[in-house]
Coordinates of C-alpha atoms in Angstrom, one line a residue:
Chain A
X1303 CA 1.5 8.7 1.0
X1304 CA 3.0 11.2 -1.4
X1305 CA 4.3 9.6 -4.6
X1306 CA 8.0 9.9 -5.4
X1307 CA 9.7 8.5 -8.4
X1308 CA 13.1 8.5 -6.7
X1309 CA 13.4 7.6 -3.1
X1310 CA 16.7 8.4 -1.4
X1311 CA 17.6 7.4 2.2
X1312 CA 19.7 5.7 4.7
X1313 CA 19.3 1.9 4.7
X1314 CA 18.7 -0.5 7.5
X1315 CA 19.8 -4.0 6.4
X1316 CA 17.9 -6.4 8.7
X1317 CA 20.0 -9.6 9.2
X1318 CA 19.4 -12.6 11.4
X1319 CA 21.7 -13.9 14.2
X1320 CA 23.7 -15.7 11.4
X1321 CA 24.3 -12.5 9.6
X1322 CA 22.1 -13.4 6.6
X1323 CA 19.1 -11.3 5.5
X1324 CA 16.4 -12.2 8.0
X1325 CA 13.8 -14.4 6.2
X1326 CA 10.1 -15.0 7.1
X1327 CA 9.8 -12.0 9.4
X1328 CA 6.2 -12.4 10.5
X1329 CA 3.7 -9.8 11.5
X1330 CA 4.1 -10.7 15.2
X1331 CA 7.8 -9.9 14.9
X1332 CA 7.0 -6.6 13.2
X1333 CA 4.1 -5.5 15.3
X1334 CA 3.3 -7.8 18.2
X1335 CA -0.3 -8.9 18.8
X1336 CA -0.2 -7.4 22.3
X1337 CA -0.5 -3.9 20.8
X1338 CA -3.5 -4.7 18.6
X1339 CA -5.9 -2.5 20.5
X1340 CA -4.1 0.5 19.1
X1341 CA -6.0 2.3 16.4
X1342 CA -4.0 5.6 16.2
X1343 CA -1.3 5.3 13.6
X1344 CA 0.9 7.8 15.4
X1345 CA 1.2 5.4 18.3
X1346 CA 2.1 2.4 16.2
X1347 CA 5.7 3.2 15.1
X1348 CA 7.3 2.8 18.5
X1349 CA 6.6 -0.9 18.6
X1350 CA 8.0 -1.9 15.1
X1351 CA 10.4 -4.8 15.4
X1352 CA 10.4 -4.9 19.2
X1353 CA 9.8 -8.7 18.9
X1354 CA 12.5 -9.2 16.3
X1355 CA 15.7 -10.8 17.7
X1356 CA 18.6 -8.3 17.5
X1357 CA 16.5 -5.4 16.3
X1358 CA 14.4 -4.6 19.4
X1359 CA 15.7 -1.0 19.4
X1360 CA 15.0 -0.3 15.7
X1361 CA 12.0 2.1 16.4
X1362 CA 14.1 4.2 18.7
X1363 CA 17.0 4.6 16.2
X1364 CA 15.1 4.8 12.9
X1365 CA 14.8 8.2 11.4
X1366 CA 12.2 9.6 9.0
X1367 CA 13.4 9.0 5.5
X1368 CA 15.1 5.7 6.3
X1369 CA 14.7 2.6 4.0
X1370 CA 14.5 -1.0 5.3
X1371 CA 16.0 -4.1 3.5
X1372 CA 15.0 -7.6 4.8
X1373 CA 14.8 -11.2 3.8
X1374 CA 12.2 -13.1 1.8
X1375 CA 8.5 -13.7 2.7
X1376 CA 8.5 -10.5 4.7
X1377 CA 5.2 -9.8 6.6
X1378 CA 3.9 -13.4 6.5
X1379 CA 1.4 -14.3 9.2
X1380 CA -1.6 -12.2 10.2
X1381 CA -3.6 -9.7 8.2
X1382 CA -2.4 -6.9 10.5
X1383 CA -2.5 -3.5 8.9
X1384 CA -0.6 -2.0 11.8
X1385 CA 2.5 -3.9 10.6
X1386 CA 2.5 -1.6 7.6
X1387 CA 1.1 1.5 9.3
X1388 CA 3.9 1.4 11.9
X1389 CA 6.6 1.9 9.3
X1390 CA 4.6 4.7 7.7
X1391 CA 4.2 6.2 11.2
X1392 CA 8.0 6.1 11.7
X1393 CA 8.5 7.9 8.3
X1394 CA 10.2 4.9 6.7
X1395 CA 10.1 5.6 3.0
X1396 CA 10.3 2.1 1.5
X1397 CA 10.8 -1.6 2.1
X1398 CA 13.0 -3.8 -0.1
X1399 CA 12.9 -7.6 0.1
X1400 CA 13.0 -10.6 -2.2
X1401 CA 9.4 -11.4 -1.5
X1402 CA 6.5 -10.3 0.7
X1403 CA 3.6 -12.1 2.3
X1404 CA 0.5 -11.7 0.1
X1405 CA -1.7 -9.9 2.6
X1406 CA 1.1 -7.7 3.8
X1407 CA 1.9 -6.7 0.2
X1408 CA -1.7 -5.7 -0.4
X1409 CA -1.9 -3.7 2.8
X1410 CA 1.2 -1.7 1.8
X1411 CA 0.1 -1.2 -1.8
X1412 CA -3.3 0.0 -0.6
X1413 CA -1.8 2.8 1.5
X1414 CA 0.5 3.9 -1.2
X1415 CA 3.6 2.7 0.7
X1416 CA 6.3 1.5 -1.7
X1417 CA 7.3 -2.1 -1.4
X1418 CA 10.2 -3.0 -3.7
X1419 CA 10.9 -6.6 -4.8
X1420 CA 14.4 -7.6 -5.9
X1421 CA 15.2 -11.2 -7.1
X1422 CA 18.7 -11.2 -5.7
X1423 CA 19.7 -9.1 -2.8
X1424 CA 23.4 -9.0 -2.0
X1425 CA 24.2 -7.7 1.4
X1426 CA 27.8 -7.2 0.3
X1427 CA 26.5 -4.6 -2.1
X1428 CA 23.7 -3.0 0.0
X1429 CA 25.5 -2.1 3.1
X1430 CA 23.9 -1.3 6.4
X1431 CA 23.6 2.4 7.1
X1432 CA 24.8 3.4 3.6
X1433 CA 22.7 5.8 1.5
X1434 CA 20.8 4.4 -1.5
X1435 CA 18.5 5.7 -4.1
X1436 CA 15.6 3.7 -5.6
X1437 CA 14.4 4.7 -9.0
X1438 CA 10.8 3.5 -9.1
X1439 CA 10.5 3.6 -12.9
X1440 CA 13.8 2.0 -13.9
X1441 CA 14.0 -0.3 -10.9
X1442 CA 17.6 0.6 -10.4
X1443 CA 18.8 0.8 -6.8
X1444 CA 22.2 2.6 -6.4
X1445 CA 24.6 3.5 -3.7
X1446 CA 24.5 7.3 -3.6
X1447 CA 28.2 7.8 -2.6
X1448 CA 29.7 5.4 -5.2
X1449 CA 27.0 5.5 -7.9
X1450 CA 27.2 1.7 -8.0
X1451 CA 24.0 -0.2 -8.9
X1452 CA 23.5 -2.4 -5.9
X1453 CA 20.2 -4.1 -6.8
X1454 CA 17.6 -4.3 -9.6
X1455 CA 14.0 -4.2 -8.6
X1456 CA 11.2 -6.2 -10.2
X1457 CA 8.9 -3.6 -12.0
X1458 CA 5.8 -2.6 -10.1
X1459 CA 2.5 -4.0 -11.3
X1460 CA 0.2 -1.5 -12.9
X1461 CA -2.3 -1.5 -10.0
X1462 CA 0.6 -0.9 -7.6
X1463 CA 1.8 2.1 -9.6
X1464 CA -1.7 3.4 -10.0
X1465 CA -2.4 3.2 -6.3
X1466 CA 1.0 4.7 -5.4
X1467 CA 0.3 7.6 -7.8
X1468 CA -3.2 8.3 -6.5
X1469 CA -2.0 8.0 -2.9
X1470 CA -4.3 5.3 -1.5
X1471 CA -6.7 2.6 -2.4
X1472 CA -9.7 4.8 -1.6
X1473 CA -8.6 7.6 -4.0
X1474 CA -7.7 5.0 -6.6
X1475 CA -11.1 3.3 -6.2
X1476 CA -13.0 6.5 -6.6
X1477 CA -11.4 7.1 -10.0
X1478 CA -11.3 3.5 -11.2
X1479 CA -14.8 2.6 -10.2
X1480 CA -16.4 6.0 -10.6
Chain B
X479 CA -7.8 -22.9 -22.6
X480 CA -9.3 -24.6 -19.6
X481 CA -9.8 -23.0 -16.1
X482 CA -8.6 -24.0 -12.7
X483 CA -11.1 -24.0 -9.8
X484 CA -10.1 -20.5 -8.7
X485 CA -10.3 -19.2 -12.2
X486 CA -13.8 -20.6 -12.5
X487 CA -14.9 -18.9 -9.2
X488 CA -13.3 -15.6 -10.3
X489 CA -14.9 -15.7 -13.8
X490 CA -18.3 -15.9 -12.1
X491 CA -17.5 -12.9 -10.0
X492 CA -15.8 -10.6 -12.5
X493 CA -16.3 -8.9 -15.8
X494 CA -12.6 -8.8 -16.4
X495 CA -10.5 -11.4 -18.2
X496 CA -9.5 -14.0 -15.6
X497 CA -6.0 -15.3 -16.3
X498 CA -2.9 -15.5 -14.1
X499 CA -1.1 -12.2 -13.7
X500 CA -4.2 -10.1 -14.6
X501 CA -5.6 -7.7 -12.1
X502 CA -9.4 -8.0 -11.9
X503 CA -12.2 -6.3 -10.0
X504 CA -13.8 -9.1 -8.0
X505 CA -17.4 -9.1 -6.8
X506 CA -17.6 -10.1 -3.1
X507 CA -20.5 -12.2 -1.8
X508 CA -19.5 -11.7 1.8
X509 CA -17.3 -9.0 3.4
X510 CA -16.6 -9.2 7.1
X511 CA -14.4 -7.9 9.9
X512 CA -13.5 -9.5 13.2
X513 CA -12.8 -7.6 16.4
X514 CA -9.1 -7.5 15.6
X515 CA -9.1 -4.9 12.8
X516 CA -12.8 -4.2 13.1
X517 CA -12.6 -0.8 14.7
X518 CA -9.9 0.3 12.2
X519 CA -12.2 -0.8 9.4
X520 CA -14.9 1.5 10.9
X521 CA -12.5 4.4 11.3
X522 CA -11.2 4.0 7.7
X523 CA -14.8 3.9 6.4
X524 CA -15.9 6.9 8.4
X525 CA -12.9 8.9 7.3
X526 CA -13.1 8.0 3.6
X527 CA -16.9 7.8 3.2
X528 CA -18.4 10.2 5.9
X529 CA -22.1 9.8 6.3
X530 CA -22.3 7.0 3.7
X531 CA -23.8 3.5 3.8
X532 CA -22.2 0.1 3.1
X533 CA -23.0 -1.3 -0.3
X534 CA -25.2 -4.1 1.0
X535 CA -25.9 -4.6 4.8
X536 CA -27.0 -8.2 4.1
X537 CA -23.6 -9.1 2.8
X538 CA -21.7 -7.3 5.5
X539 CA -20.8 -8.9 8.9
X540 CA -18.8 -8.5 12.0
X541 CA -17.5 -11.6 13.7
X542 CA -16.1 -11.1 17.2
X543 CA -13.8 -14.0 17.9
X544 CA -10.3 -12.9 19.0
X545 CA -10.9 -11.3 22.4
X546 CA -14.3 -12.6 23.2
X547 CA -15.5 -11.2 25.5
X548 CA -13.1 -8.2 25.7
X549 CA -10.6 -8.5 28.6
X550 CA -9.2 -5.0 28.4
X551 CA -10.9 -1.6 28.1
X552 CA -9.2 -0.8 24.8
X553 CA -10.5 -4.1 23.3
X554 CA -14.0 -3.4 24.8
X555 CA -13.9 0.1 23.3
X556 CA -13.0 -1.3 19.9
X557 CA -15.8 -3.8 19.9
X558 CA -18.3 -1.2 21.0
X559 CA -17.2 1.0 18.1
X560 CA -18.1 -1.8 15.7
X561 CA -21.5 -2.6 17.5
X562 CA -22.6 1.0 17.4
X563 CA -21.7 1.5 13.8
X564 CA -23.3 -1.9 12.9
X565 CA -26.6 -0.6 14.3
X566 CA -26.3 2.6 12.3
X567 CA -25.5 0.6 9.1
X568 CA -28.0 -2.2 9.8
X569 CA -25.2 -4.8 9.7
X570 CA -25.3 -8.1 11.6
X571 CA -22.8 -8.7 14.4
X572 CA -21.9 -12.3 15.3
X573 CA -21.0 -11.2 18.8
X574 CA -18.6 -12.6 21.4
X575 CA -20.8 -15.7 22.0
X576 CA -20.7 -16.9 18.4
X577 CA -17.3 -18.4 17.9
X578 CA -14.6 -18.2 15.2
X579 CA -15.8 -16.1 12.3
X580 CA -14.8 -18.4 9.4
X581 CA -16.6 -21.3 11.1
X582 CA -19.6 -19.2 11.9
X583 CA -19.8 -18.2 8.2
X584 CA -19.6 -21.9 7.1
X585 CA -22.1 -23.1 9.7
X586 CA -24.6 -20.4 8.7
X587 CA -24.3 -21.3 5.1
X588 CA -23.0 -17.8 4.2
X589 CA -19.7 -19.0 2.7
X590 CA -21.0 -21.8 0.6
X591 CA -19.1 -23.5 -2.2
X592 CA -18.3 -21.1 -5.1
X593 CA -18.7 -17.9 -3.1
X594 CA -16.2 -15.1 -2.6
X595 CA -15.6 -14.0 1.0
X596 CA -13.2 -11.5 2.6
X597 CA -12.4 -10.6 6.2
X598 CA -9.7 -9.3 8.5
X599 CA -8.7 -12.9 9.5
X600 CA -5.5 -14.0 7.7
X601 CA -7.0 -17.6 7.9
X602 CA -10.0 -16.5 5.8
X603 CA -8.6 -18.8 3.1
X604 CA -9.6 -21.8 5.3
X605 CA -12.9 -21.4 3.3
X606 CA -11.1 -23.3 0.5
X607 CA -12.1 -26.4 2.5
X608 CA -15.7 -25.8 1.2
X609 CA -14.4 -24.6 -2.2
X610 CA -15.2 -21.0 -1.5
X611 CA -12.7 -18.2 -2.2
X612 CA -11.8 -16.7 1.2
X613 CA -9.2 -14.1 1.6
X614 CA -7.8 -12.3 4.6
X615 CA -7.2 -8.6 4.1
X616 CA -6.2 -5.5 6.1
X617 CA -8.4 -2.7 7.5
X618 CA -8.3 -0.5 4.4
X619 CA -9.1 -3.3 2.0
X620 CA -12.1 -4.3 4.1
X621 CA -13.4 -0.8 4.5
X622 CA -13.2 -0.5 0.7
X623 CA -15.0 -3.8 0.3
X624 CA -17.8 -2.7 2.8
X625 CA -18.4 0.4 0.7
X626 CA -18.0 -1.0 -2.9
X627 CA -18.7 -4.8 -2.6
X628 CA -15.6 -5.2 -4.7
X629 CA -11.8 -5.7 -4.4
X630 CA -8.9 -5.6 -6.8
X631 CA -7.1 -8.9 -7.1
X632 CA -4.2 -10.3 -9.0
X633 CA -5.2 -13.7 -10.4
X634 CA -2.6 -16.0 -9.0
X635 CA -1.2 -19.0 -10.8
X636 CA -2.5 -22.4 -9.6
X637 CA -0.4 -25.3 -8.5
X638 CA -1.5 -28.8 -7.6
X639 CA -0.6 -30.7 -4.4
X640 CA -1.4 -34.3 -4.8
X641 CA -1.7 -36.3 -1.6
X642 CA -1.7 -40.1 -1.8
X643 CA -1.4 -43.0 0.6
X644 CA -3.2 -44.5 3.5
X645 CA -2.6 -43.6 7.1
X646 CA -4.2 -44.9 10.3
X647 CA -5.1 -43.5 13.7
X648 CA -3.4 -42.0 15.7
X649 CA -2.3 -40.2 12.5
X650 CA -5.0 -37.7 11.6
X651 CA -5.6 -34.9 9.1
X652 CA -3.5 -32.5 11.2
X653 CA -0.5 -34.7 10.7
X654 CA -1.1 -34.8 7.0
X655 CA -1.3 -31.0 7.0
X656 CA 2.0 -30.7 8.9
X657 CA 3.6 -33.2 6.5
X658 CA 2.5 -30.9 3.6
X659 CA 3.9 -27.8 5.3
X660 CA 7.2 -29.6 6.0
X661 CA 7.4 -30.4 2.3
X662 CA 6.5 -26.9 1.0
X663 CA 8.1 -24.7 3.7
X664 CA 6.9 -21.3 4.9
X665 CA 7.1 -19.8 1.4
X666 CA 6.8 -22.8 -0.9
X667 CA 3.4 -21.7 -2.2
X668 CA 4.0 -17.9 -2.0
X669 CA 1.6 -16.0 -4.1
X670 CA 0.0 -19.1 -5.6
X671 CA -3.4 -20.8 -5.4
X672 CA -3.3 -24.5 -4.6
X673 CA -5.7 -27.3 -5.6
X674 CA -5.5 -30.3 -3.3
X675 CA -6.1 -33.5 -5.2
X676 CA -5.4 -37.2 -4.8
X677 CA -7.2 -40.2 -3.3
X678 CA -6.3 -39.2 0.3
X679 CA -7.9 -35.7 -0.1
X680 CA -10.9 -37.0 -1.9
X681 CA -11.9 -39.2 1.0
X682 CA -11.4 -36.5 3.6
X683 CA -14.5 -35.3 5.5
X684 CA -15.5 -31.7 5.7
X685 CA -14.0 -31.5 9.2
X686 CA -10.7 -32.9 7.9
X687 CA -10.6 -30.6 4.9
X688 CA -11.0 -27.6 7.3
X689 CA -7.9 -28.7 9.1
X690 CA -6.0 -29.3 5.9
X691 CA -7.0 -25.9 4.4
X692 CA -6.4 -24.0 7.7
X693 CA -2.7 -23.7 7.1
X694 CA -2.5 -22.3 3.6
X695 CA -1.2 -19.0 4.9
X696 CA 1.6 -20.9 6.7
X697 CA 2.9 -22.0 3.2
X698 CA 2.4 -18.5 1.8
X699 CA -0.5 -19.7 -0.4
X700 CA -3.3 -17.4 -1.5
X701 CA -5.7 -20.2 -0.9
X702 CA -5.9 -24.0 -1.0
X703 CA -9.1 -25.3 -2.7
X704 CA -10.6 -28.8 -2.7
X705 CA -13.5 -29.8 -5.0
X706 CA -16.4 -30.8 -2.7
X707 CA -17.2 -34.5 -2.1
X708 CA -20.3 -36.2 -0.8
X709 CA -19.7 -35.2 2.8
X710 CA -19.4 -31.5 1.8
X711 CA -22.5 -31.8 -0.5
X712 CA -24.6 -33.3 2.3
X713 CA -23.5 -30.7 4.8
X714 CA -24.7 -27.9 2.6
X715 CA -27.8 -29.7 1.2
X716 CA -29.0 -29.9 4.8
X717 CA -28.8 -26.2 4.9
X718 CA -30.8 -26.0 1.6
X719 CA -27.7 -25.0 -0.4
X720 CA -26.9 -26.7 -3.7
X721 CA -24.4 -25.9 -6.4
X722 CA -23.2 -27.2 -9.7
X723 CA -20.2 -29.4 -9.1
X724 CA -18.9 -28.6 -12.6
X725 CA -18.3 -25.0 -11.5
X726 CA -16.0 -26.3 -8.7
X727 CA -14.1 -28.9 -10.8
X728 CA -11.1 -27.8 -12.8
X729 CA -11.2 -28.3 -16.6
X730 CA -9.2 -31.2 -17.9
X731 CA -7.0 -28.7 -19.9
X732 CA -6.6 -26.2 -17.0
X733 CA -3.0 -24.9 -16.6
X734 CA -0.9 -25.5 -13.5
X735 CA 2.5 -24.1 -12.9
X736 CA 3.6 -27.0 -10.8
X737 CA 2.5 -30.3 -9.3
X738 CA 3.9 -31.5 -6.0
X739 CA 3.3 -35.0 -4.7
X740 CA 3.1 -35.8 -1.0
X741 CA 2.9 -39.4 -0.1
X742 CA 1.5 -40.0 3.4
X743 CA 1.4 -43.8 3.3
X744 CA 2.1 -45.0 6.8
X745 CA 2.7 -41.4 8.1
X746 CA 3.2 -41.1 11.8
X747 CA 1.9 -38.3 14.0
X748 CA 3.8 -35.0 13.5
X749 CA 4.5 -31.8 15.4
X750 CA 5.7 -28.4 14.3
X751 CA 8.4 -27.5 16.8
X752 CA 9.2 -23.9 18.0
X753 CA 9.2 -21.4 16.4
X754 CA 7.9 -22.1 12.9
X755 CA 5.0 -24.0 11.5
X756 CA 7.3 -25.6 8.9
X757 CA 9.7 -26.8 11.6
X758 CA 8.0 -30.2 11.4
X759 CA 9.3 -33.3 13.2
X760 CA 7.9 -36.7 13.9
X761 CA 6.3 -37.2 17.4
X762 CA 8.7 -40.1 17.9
X763 CA 11.7 -37.7 17.7
X764 CA 10.1 -35.5 20.4
X765 CA 8.7 -38.2 22.7
X766 CA 9.4 -37.5 26.3
X767 CA 9.7 -33.7 26.1
X768 CA 8.0 -32.4 29.2
X769 CA 5.1 -30.1 28.8
X770 CA 3.4 -27.5 31.0
X771 CA 0.2 -26.6 29.1
X772 CA -2.1 -27.6 26.3
X773 CA -4.5 -25.8 24.1
X774 CA -7.3 -27.6 22.2
X775 CA -9.2 -25.5 19.7
X776 CA -8.6 -22.8 17.0
X777 CA -9.9 -22.7 13.4
X778 CA -7.6 -25.6 12.7
X779 CA -8.8 -28.1 15.3
X780 CA -11.8 -26.7 17.2
X781 CA -14.6 -28.7 15.7
X782 CA -16.8 -31.3 17.3
X783 CA -14.8 -34.2 15.8
X784 CA -11.6 -32.8 17.2
X785 CA -13.1 -32.6 20.7
X786 CA -14.6 -36.1 20.3
X787 CA -11.1 -37.5 19.4
X788 CA -9.6 -35.9 22.5
X789 CA -12.5 -37.1 24.7
X790 CA -12.1 -40.7 23.6
X791 CA -8.5 -40.6 24.9
X792 CA -9.5 -38.7 28.0
X793 CA -12.2 -41.2 29.0
X794 CA -11.3 -42.6 32.4
X795 CA -8.0 -40.7 32.5
X796 CA -6.9 -37.4 34.0
X797 CA -4.7 -34.6 32.7
X798 CA -1.5 -34.9 34.7
X799 CA -1.6 -32.6 37.7
X800 CA 0.5 -29.5 37.0
X801 CA -0.4 -29.5 33.3
X802 CA -2.9 -26.7 32.4
X803 CA -5.2 -27.8 29.7
X804 CA -7.4 -25.1 28.0
X805 CA -10.0 -25.9 25.4
X806 CA -12.3 -23.7 23.2
X807 CA -14.7 -25.1 20.6
X808 CA -14.9 -23.3 17.3
X809 CA -18.5 -22.2 17.4
X810 CA -21.5 -22.0 19.8
X811 CA -23.2 -24.7 17.7
X812 CA -20.3 -27.1 18.2
X813 CA -20.2 -26.2 21.9
X814 CA -23.9 -27.1 22.2
X815 CA -23.3 -30.5 20.6
X816 CA -20.4 -31.2 22.9
X817 CA -22.6 -30.6 25.9
X818 CA -25.5 -32.6 24.6
X819 CA -23.3 -35.6 23.7
X820 CA -21.5 -35.8 27.0
X821 CA -18.1 -34.8 25.5
X822 CA -18.0 -31.7 27.6
X823 CA -18.4 -33.8 30.7
X824 CA -15.7 -36.3 29.8
X825 CA -13.2 -33.5 29.1
X826 CA -14.3 -31.5 32.2
X827 CA -13.9 -34.6 34.4
X828 CA -10.4 -35.2 32.9
X829 CA -9.4 -31.8 34.2
X830 CA -9.7 -29.7 31.1
X831 CA -10.6 -26.0 31.4
X832 CA -13.7 -26.0 29.1
X833 CA -14.3 -22.5 27.8
X834 CA -16.7 -21.0 25.4
X835 CA -16.5 -20.8 21.6
X836 CA -13.8 -18.4 20.3
X837 CA -10.2 -18.3 19.0
X838 CA -9.1 -19.0 22.6
X839 CA -5.4 -19.3 23.1
X840 CA -4.5 -18.7 19.5
X841 CA -5.3 -15.0 19.6
X842 CA -3.3 -13.1 22.3
X843 CA -5.0 -11.6 25.3
X844 CA -8.1 -13.7 25.7
X845 CA -7.3 -17.0 27.3
X846 CA -4.0 -17.8 28.7
X847 CA -0.6 -16.8 27.4
X848 CA 2.6 -18.8 28.0
X849 CA 5.4 -17.7 30.3
X850 CA 9.1 -17.8 29.7
X851 CA 10.3 -21.4 29.9
X852 CA 6.8 -22.8 29.5
X853 CA 6.3 -25.6 26.9
X854 CA 2.9 -25.6 25.3
X855 CA 1.2 -28.1 22.9
X856 CA -1.4 -26.4 20.7
X857 CA -3.7 -27.7 18.1
X858 CA -3.6 -24.3 16.3
X859 CA -1.7 -23.3 13.3
X860 CA 1.0 -20.8 14.4
X861 CA 3.9 -21.1 16.8
X862 CA 5.9 -18.0 15.9
X863 CA 8.2 -16.7 18.7
X864 CA 6.2 -14.5 21.0
X865 CA 2.8 -15.1 19.4
X866 CA 1.2 -16.9 22.3
X867 CA 3.6 -15.5 25.0
X868 CA 7.2 -16.0 26.0
X869 CA 7.0 -19.8 26.1
X870 CA 7.6 -22.4 23.4
X871 CA 4.7 -23.9 21.4
X872 CA 4.5 -27.2 19.5
X873 CA 1.7 -27.6 17.0
X874 CA 0.1 -31.0 17.2
X875 CA -3.2 -32.9 16.6
X876 CA -6.0 -33.2 19.2
X877 CA -5.0 -36.9 19.7
X878 CA -1.4 -36.1 20.5
X879 CA -2.4 -33.1 22.6
X880 CA -4.7 -35.2 24.9
X881 CA -2.4 -38.3 25.1
X882 CA 0.5 -36.0 26.0
X883 CA -1.5 -34.0 28.6
X884 CA -2.3 -37.3 30.4
X885 CA 1.4 -38.2 30.6
X886 CA 2.8 -34.7 31.1
X887 CA 5.2 -35.2 28.2
X888 CA 5.0 -35.5 24.4
X889 CA 3.5 -38.9 23.9
X890 CA 2.4 -41.0 20.9
X891 CA -1.3 -41.9 21.3
X892 CA -2.1 -45.6 21.5

């Protein structure tokens, strides 16, 4: 993906049936195993979240440029690259959560897809369908309309930044390993 | 400063400084892809490295275990993409007859203690049972590993989980595993390496260690490692593989970020109720719940000993009519032993659908999904909503699975 230092977009705040940030969203809820034969990234987006209670129509309503906020341990479960690729295919610009499953995190980093970690996400501050801007360098996430800082991101690791800037693991590997 | 087990394994496979938080380039002894993900690995490789060869064909493998053999044309196409490319690259394919990739790698002596292994299976970290570093990765990571023999990795901090106490049959290693998950929760080990220690773990056989280490991912752990004991040493010695135990034992002054104690003294059989592996309850709380189907197998409980436990209970009994019982051994080797020793016959005669070695009901699409309203007992490691169909899945031990199948309801084995 193309590297951007500031990412601005409309935000989807993914909550569970109790209205809290949806925790432990696993790869089967993101991209169900019945679609695993798909290898064309352009076909993956339509199935994102269709097994996630309350968000089955996400893929139909999401627009390119949107940002997704969800609960902790996002992307736990399988090593499924499609669960990252599907968001890229929909044109989602970034994912913000308190933590990610380890494999999911790598998969996103490797394709240059920005995952943003915040220690404390407050859904009173980040409101569903509001417009926010993420500053990758400072970690500040603000509400575009009010200018209020709504969350602070944990700084990206060096490798995450390097891969983001080079665009993919493959490009990064060519320069890092020669 | 001393090193933990993982730090020792990494130090032998990297030129970079190994300490928690550092990102290192790690040399990989084995890089593999299963049929889920395999075709995407090939496509990534062909796009990024057109006309090029893998770094080392002898260290590169395909293991077909998810949809084995393929039941749909798209799956068949994907497998054939891998086979054709493997011929071109002179890479070995453990094809659809072989069984679960991680177990095939262990049984073939490829993922021996102290080795580093990656693959597209998120339970690759089960290899911690033999004190190897195994890691599940996505298609791009694996394509990169095929080409370079390396991967970048952030050295995780290590925590200890100390398991103490004695338990008796019908409590088994699976119940201990579920008790640990209950204590840690789905993200209790997120981003950490774990060393299992304590008298209970030290005594566990290779088979029991495999069960224990098969659910690392369900606690968010990068890997759970156990220093080999005599049973593990003997298993590998028979394959002509030896190693220096000092390389697989943490230093006395190694640093741990946390130690958690789990006492399993007198533990009773457990189950993970729908829809989360950490939603663990005692079988006594669930006794009497009517069931429709049972799955015995998976990387967690698909080995010879697991089937032998079930067969002992099945002897002279029959699965209750109306209950569908499916079973898949972990590997072709284990399958052969089950046939030779009469265990296949016992289970067959009890009404079990005895299928070939593979991931079976754990991976979708191959062998039996659950329908809405169906209650399934499974010896596998995941019961997420929708993973194995529209029904509800309880994760249990082979003993509970068989005892319950005979009664048609969740039952404590005698």
